[in-house]
Amino acid sequence: MTTETISLAPETPAITARPGPGRRRRLLAVAVVSGALTVLLSALMPLAPVSINDPTVTWPENASAPRSTMLALSAYRPFEMDARFGCATARAAQASGGVVFSTITPSAPARGLVVQAENGRLLVSGVATLDEPVPAGDCSYEIRGDRGGLSILRDGKEIGRSAIMPDVHVLATSITTLETADLSVRIRVDDQFSTSPSPFKIVLMVLLALCAATAFACLVLLDRRVSRESARFRWRLSLVDLVVPAIMILWLFLAPMSDDDGYYSAMAKNVPFEGYVGNYYQILNQGFTPFSWFYYFLAKWQVFGFAPVVLRIPALLFGLVTWFAARRYVSGKFSGVVLGAAFLAWWLPLDMGVRPEGVVTMCGMLTLLAVTAAVERGRLALLGAAVGVAGIGFFAHPTGFTTLAPLLAGLPFAWKLLTKDAGWRTVVARTLAVLSPGAIAMIMAFSDGTLRDFLYAQEIFKKMAGSDTWYTEFARWMFLLNQGDAMANYAKRAPVLVCVVALVWFVVLVTAARARRIDVPPRLALAGWSTLFAFFLLWLTPSKWTHHFGSLAGIGSVFIALMLLGSVPLVRELTSDRRMPVPVLLGGIVSVVAMLGLAGHGANLWPYSWHLGLPSTGVPPHVSVLKFDKPYWWLVLIVIVAVVLYRRGKGSLAPVIAIPVVIVLFFTANIAYLVGGFTIATARTLDTWSPWAANVQDPLAERCVAADAVEVATPQPLVSLPDRWFAIQTDPIATVVTGGPAPVTYEYANSDAKVLGTGKVTDNVDSTLRRTLVLPPAPAGATQVRLSGEGEFTPPAAQKYVRLREFLPREPAVAVAWQIAFLFPCQRQPRVQDGVIEPVSYAVQWGDTQALGLSDATWQPVRGALFGNVLTTHEVTALPARLRDSSRPYPIQVYRATPLYEAGRYTTTRDTQTRMGWEGVR
């Protein structure tokens, strides 16, 4: 289809061979050999051997004096387990509390393994069950297991079996001393994603890089063997080239969080400790091979700090490169203004953050530019560069599939370039050499990862979370059009929906041009088909969130700009300067105003944001009575612009020209509303606090961003008085409850014990979580308080509010919710290292209530969650929290978490296994 709408002849200079056929043949021979080796070695990269981390934990440290310890495995279940003890140990356990050993707290044995001695019997519960008398005299028990299951043996004879291995969150015992030191547990930790390249693979990568460089050098030399007209670079900096970057730099400070800033920055933060890019918060910390190089880069970037402004700088740089590449692609009168409006409208709401869409859109735009320049100038090296850049973007994230779109769209013309004046041997040499730069992407994708890493990660993900497929693409569009959802806000809708309408009319225009044998401007055609293919490739990605549309910001905005700039001349040529058919004109106007209204109907909401100071939060954008979601306002504007253009002599084309003018005005209005809204929000909160004001006032986060604004209540004991009364002053009073929702009755009295007020408090929650219930304010004259009730509650305590950054120590690990982790750069997240999760001491979570703060997927064992063990292995107390200088409740909860056992009371032995890329550990 595209081969008939783009003419290469006007753009491709004549190519004539120079003398020296012998040297040319040698170049082609080198290109064939190096290119073929590049392809072969690239295919070997995922299969090459790596060294796999194979840690083993042995416990107890002192077999004569065992001590319980925290040991939370990120894979939950061990790779292998071997536990041994004798009958004397079982009898010792019965005498000291009953627990021989357990891999989970005895109160919640379902997913773990608990071995107890009681009334002369050995009891095993959890994933395996056993109930038998402990034999008199000496005997030995062994519990051993691997991926094939778990066996319980007595004196070498199997007496119990389980098909599954137990979860390991602790290694606990009630025994404190043993005369016969025969209690031992050995656990091989499943840390298979932690790999490093073997010496063979390092050599392979060096050879691959050399072969790719040789093949690409051949392309450059082959390009020099033909004569061409020199390329003319006419673009000059204009005002728009200063305004657009200036707005992007301003947005670096004002932008709200993107959907996963906290999640992805936390993943990168843990890379130096675990040695690979893992899911971190859930899904058993499964690896991200081959889409991991971006997170390695982000981990390196974090050496400059964890402040939001600092972590966004790469996104800004990617955006600037994308902008100037787009400017190189689009030229003509008004091109800067039109492209600037389209680009900012797409890039600002979707690409300022630590998600990989920014680098994907940059690579997509550079690929489009390189393919176009290669075809126009007949440069094979540029075509090879396009392949290399597309490969880098492809392996940045699953949405990197979209970087292949320009290659697909330009394939017919690239093929003409590859086969021009060449026999099949030359075509093979050129093709292999053009593909060779893709080897750089293969090195980045599989430098320390393997095919098995990818397959194993997919197996885990599908089992625990499931993945979307091509036929669930409708979910992405449902999210985009879900009114009231932050994923569907007006700013995200605007460029995507306008692009969809533009694509429809692009296909109409191309079809009409083909029928009348009229050439479509080559760059418009290539950008149009690239954008269409990019949407198709996005369709194939395994998740369906709207922030993935950010991957199309470069290609998409270029297409929109060229469509707006080129549609009018194309319509003039198609109609031979006659009046456009009324039905077609009405169809264009109706489709545009309807889509603009639909785009403007998105609410002014942003993911996991408190919207502090932001005007018109939660409603579609509007300025007085002018509402963006009312199509009639856009229709009126088209009519006004058409009348003005008609009076300026544009004749029957006035309505046609008015449509792109109004779309540019729509984009400009969105940009002004977006940037202006957060500018106002910043100004309003300079004296209080907001993330955007904090970024402006403290860009390096020396005051810890949100930890400076959140206040947490710390309990202070009250003076005890007779009859269970407690003296109070002016501080809020609270009690901590545990268990069921039994109400607590409070009484306020004066100094003579005369009751001035009474009532009951409850949260209607049944949980082991220790919840803090704040009592209503005391009535005037009250000097003491008394509590009563049937449930479990603590004496009343005064609540002293302090800033979170003063309350949380710097060293202990803090479990910060992924939704807001980006705003807590000073809090050290728990490390996952050697497949073991570090115990947490505090938690800062996202939720409207104390119970909901711990209901996220990252706290659910069925999701393989990072904090899935905390509620059973820690004593967790919820502490009242509030946002400073605000009377409104915000969804933030603070907890103190005290581990039930000490950490690190075991010995870790680190071994490695070298395995081929399709093998796991044995």
CSV table of N, CA and C in Angstrom, one decimal, residues 376-428:
chain,number,residue,atom,x,y,z
A,376,GLU,N,16.0,8.7,1.5
A,376,GLU,CA,16.1,10.0,0.7
A,376,GLU,C,17.5,10.1,0.2
A,377,ARG,N,18.5,9.7,1.0
A,377,ARG,CA,19.9,10.0,0.6
A,377,ARG,C,20.6,8.8,0.0
A,378,GLY,N,19.9,7.6,0.1
A,378,GLY,CA,20.5,6.4,-0.4
A,378,GLY,C,21.7,5.9,0.4
A,379,ARG,N,21.6,6.1,1.7
A,379,ARG,CA,22.7,5.7,2.7
A,379,ARG,C,22.4,4.4,3.4
A,380,LEU,N,23.1,3.4,3.1
A,380,LEU,CA,23.0,2.1,3.8
A,380,LEU,C,23.4,2.2,5.3
A,381,ALA,N,24.4,3.0,5.6
A,381,ALA,CA,24.8,3.2,7.0
A,381,ALA,C,23.7,3.7,7.8
A,382,LEU,N,22.9,4.7,7.3
A,382,LEU,CA,21.8,5.2,8.0
A,382,LEU,C,20.7,4.2,8.3
A,383,LEU,N,20.5,3.3,7.3
A,383,LEU,CA,19.6,2.2,7.5
A,383,LEU,C,20.1,1.3,8.6
A,384,GLY,N,21.3,1.0,8.6
A,384,GLY,CA,21.9,0.2,9.7
A,384,GLY,C,21.8,0.9,11.1
A,385,ALA,N,22.0,2.2,11.1
A,385,ALA,CA,21.8,2.9,12.3
A,385,ALA,C,20.4,2.8,12.8
A,386,ALA,N,19.4,2.9,11.9
A,386,ALA,CA,18.0,2.8,12.3
A,386,ALA,C,17.7,1.4,12.9
A,387,VAL,N,18.3,0.4,12.4
A,387,VAL,CA,18.1,-1.0,13.0
A,387,VAL,C,18.7,-1.0,14.4
A,388,GLY,N,19.9,-0.4,14.6
A,388,GLY,CA,20.5,-0.4,15.9
A,388,GLY,C,19.7,0.4,16.9
A,389,VAL,N,19.3,1.6,16.6
A,389,VAL,CA,18.5,2.4,17.5
A,389,VAL,C,17.2,1.7,17.8
A,390,ALA,N,16.5,1.1,16.8
A,390,ALA,CA,15.3,0.5,17.0
A,390,ALA,C,15.5,-0.7,18.0
A,391,GLY,N,16.6,-1.4,17.8
A,391,GLY,CA,16.8,-2.6,18.7
A,391,GLY,C,17.0,-2.1,20.2
A,392,ILE,N,17.7,-1.0,20.4
A,392,ILE,CA,17.9,-0.5,21.7
A,392,ILE,C,16.6,-0.1,22.4
A,393,GLY,N,15.7,0.5,21.6
A,393,GLY,CA,14.4,0.9,22.1
A,393,GLY,C,13.5,-0.4,22.3
A,394,PHE,N,13.7,-1.3,21.5
A,394,PHE,CA,12.9,-2.6,21.5
A,394,PHE,C,13.1,-3.3,22.9
A,395,PHE,N,14.4,-3.3,23.4
A,395,PHE,CA,14.7,-4.0,24.6
A,395,PHE,C,14.7,-3.1,25.8
A,396,ALA,N,14.1,-1.9,25.7
A,396,ALA,CA,14.0,-1.0,26.9
A,396,ALA,C,12.8,-1.4,27.7
A,397,HIS,N,11.7,-1.9,27.0
A,397,HIS,CA,10.4,-2.2,27.6
A,397,HIS,C,9.6,-2.9,26.6
A,398,PRO,N,8.6,-3.7,27.0
A,398,PRO,CA,7.7,-4.3,26.0
A,398,PRO,C,7.1,-3.4,25.0
A,399,THR,N,6.8,-2.1,25.5
A,399,THR,CA,6.3,-1.1,24.5
A,399,THR,C,7.3,-0.7,23.5
A,400,GLY,N,8.6,-1.2,23.7
A,400,GLY,CA,9.6,-0.9,22.7
A,400,GLY,C,9.3,-1.6,21.4
A,401,PHE,N,8.3,-2.5,21.3
A,401,PHE,CA,7.9,-3.1,20.0
A,401,PHE,C,7.6,-2.0,19.0
A,402,THR,N,7.1,-0.8,19.6
A,402,THR,CA,6.7,0.3,18.7
A,402,THR,C,7.9,0.9,17.9
A,403,THR,N,9.1,0.7,18.4
A,403,THR,CA,10.2,1.3,17.6
A,403,THR,C,10.5,0.5,16.3
A,404,LEU,N,9.9,-0.6,16.1
A,404,LEU,CA,10.0,-1.4,14.9
A,404,LEU,C,9.1,-0.8,13.8
A,405,ALA,N,8.1,0.1,14.2
A,405,ALA,CA,7.1,0.6,13.3
A,405,ALA,C,7.8,1.3,12.1
A,406,PRO,N,8.7,2.2,12.3
A,406,PRO,CA,9.3,2.9,11.1
A,406,PRO,C,10.1,1.9,10.2
A,407,LEU,N,10.6,0.8,10.7
A,407,LEU,CA,11.3,-0.2,9.9
A,407,LEU,C,10.3,-0.9,9.1
A,408,LEU,N,9.1,-1.2,9.6
A,408,LEU,CA,8.1,-1.9,8.9
A,408,LEU,C,7.5,-1.0,7.8
A,409,ALA,N,7.3,0.3,8.2
A,409,ALA,CA,6.7,1.2,7.2
A,409,ALA,C,7.7,1.5,6.1
A,410,GLY,N,9.0,1.5,6.4
A,410,GLY,CA,10.0,1.9,5.4
A,410,GLY,C,10.6,0.7,4.7
A,411,LEU,N,10.1,-0.5,5.0
A,411,LEU,CA,10.7,-1.8,4.4
A,411,LEU,C,10.6,-1.8,2.9
A,412,PRO,N,9.5,-1.5,2.3
A,412,PRO,CA,9.5,-1.5,0.8
A,412,PRO,C,10.6,-0.6,0.2
A,413,PHE,N,10.8,0.5,0.8
A,413,PHE,CA,11.8,1.5,0.2
A,413,PHE,C,13.2,1.1,0.6
A,414,ALA,N,13.4,0.6,1.8
A,414,ALA,CA,14.7,0.1,2.2
A,414,ALA,C,15.1,-1.1,1.3
A,415,TRP,N,14.1,-1.9,0.9
A,415,TRP,CA,14.4,-3.0,0.0
A,415,TRP,C,14.9,-2.6,-1.3
A,416,LYS,N,14.3,-1.5,-1.8
A,416,LYS,CA,14.7,-0.9,-3.1
A,416,LYS,C,16.1,-0.4,-3.0
A,417,LEU,N,16.4,0.1,-1.8
A,417,LEU,CA,17.8,0.7,-1.6
A,417,LEU,C,18.8,-0.5,-1.5
A,418,LEU,N,18.4,-1.6,-0.9
A,418,LEU,CA,19.3,-2.7,-0.7
A,418,LEU,C,19.5,-3.4,-2.1
A,419,THR,N,18.6,-3.4,-2.9
A,419,THR,CA,18.7,-4.2,-4.2
A,419,THR,C,19.0,-3.4,-5.4
A,420,LYS,N,19.2,-2.1,-5.2
A,420,LYS,CA,19.5,-1.2,-6.4
A,420,LYS,C,20.8,-1.5,-7.0
A,421,ASP,N,20.8,-1.8,-8.3
A,421,ASP,CA,22.0,-2.1,-9.1
A,421,ASP,C,22.9,-3.2,-8.4
A,422,ALA,N,22.2,-4.2,-8.0
A,422,ALA,CA,23.0,-5.3,-7.2
A,422,ALA,C,22.5,-6.6,-7.6
A,423,GLY,N,23.4,-7.6,-7.6
A,423,GLY,CA,23.1,-9.0,-7.7
A,423,GLY,C,22.8,-9.6,-6.3
A,424,TRP,N,22.4,-10.8,-6.3
A,424,TRP,CA,21.9,-11.4,-5.0
A,424,TRP,C,23.0,-11.4,-4.0
A,425,ARG,N,24.3,-11.6,-4.4
A,425,ARG,CA,25.4,-11.7,-3.4
A,425,ARG,C,25.6,-10.3,-2.8
A,426,THR,N,25.5,-9.3,-3.6
A,426,THR,CA,25.6,-7.9,-3.0
A,426,THR,C,24.4,-7.6,-2.1
A,427,VAL,N,23.2,-8.1,-2.5
A,427,VAL,CA,22.0,-7.8,-1.6
A,427,VAL,C,22.2,-8.5,-0.3
A,428,VAL,N,22.7,-9.8,-0.3
A,428,VAL,CA,22.9,-10.5,0.9
A,428,VAL,C,24.0,-9.8,1.8
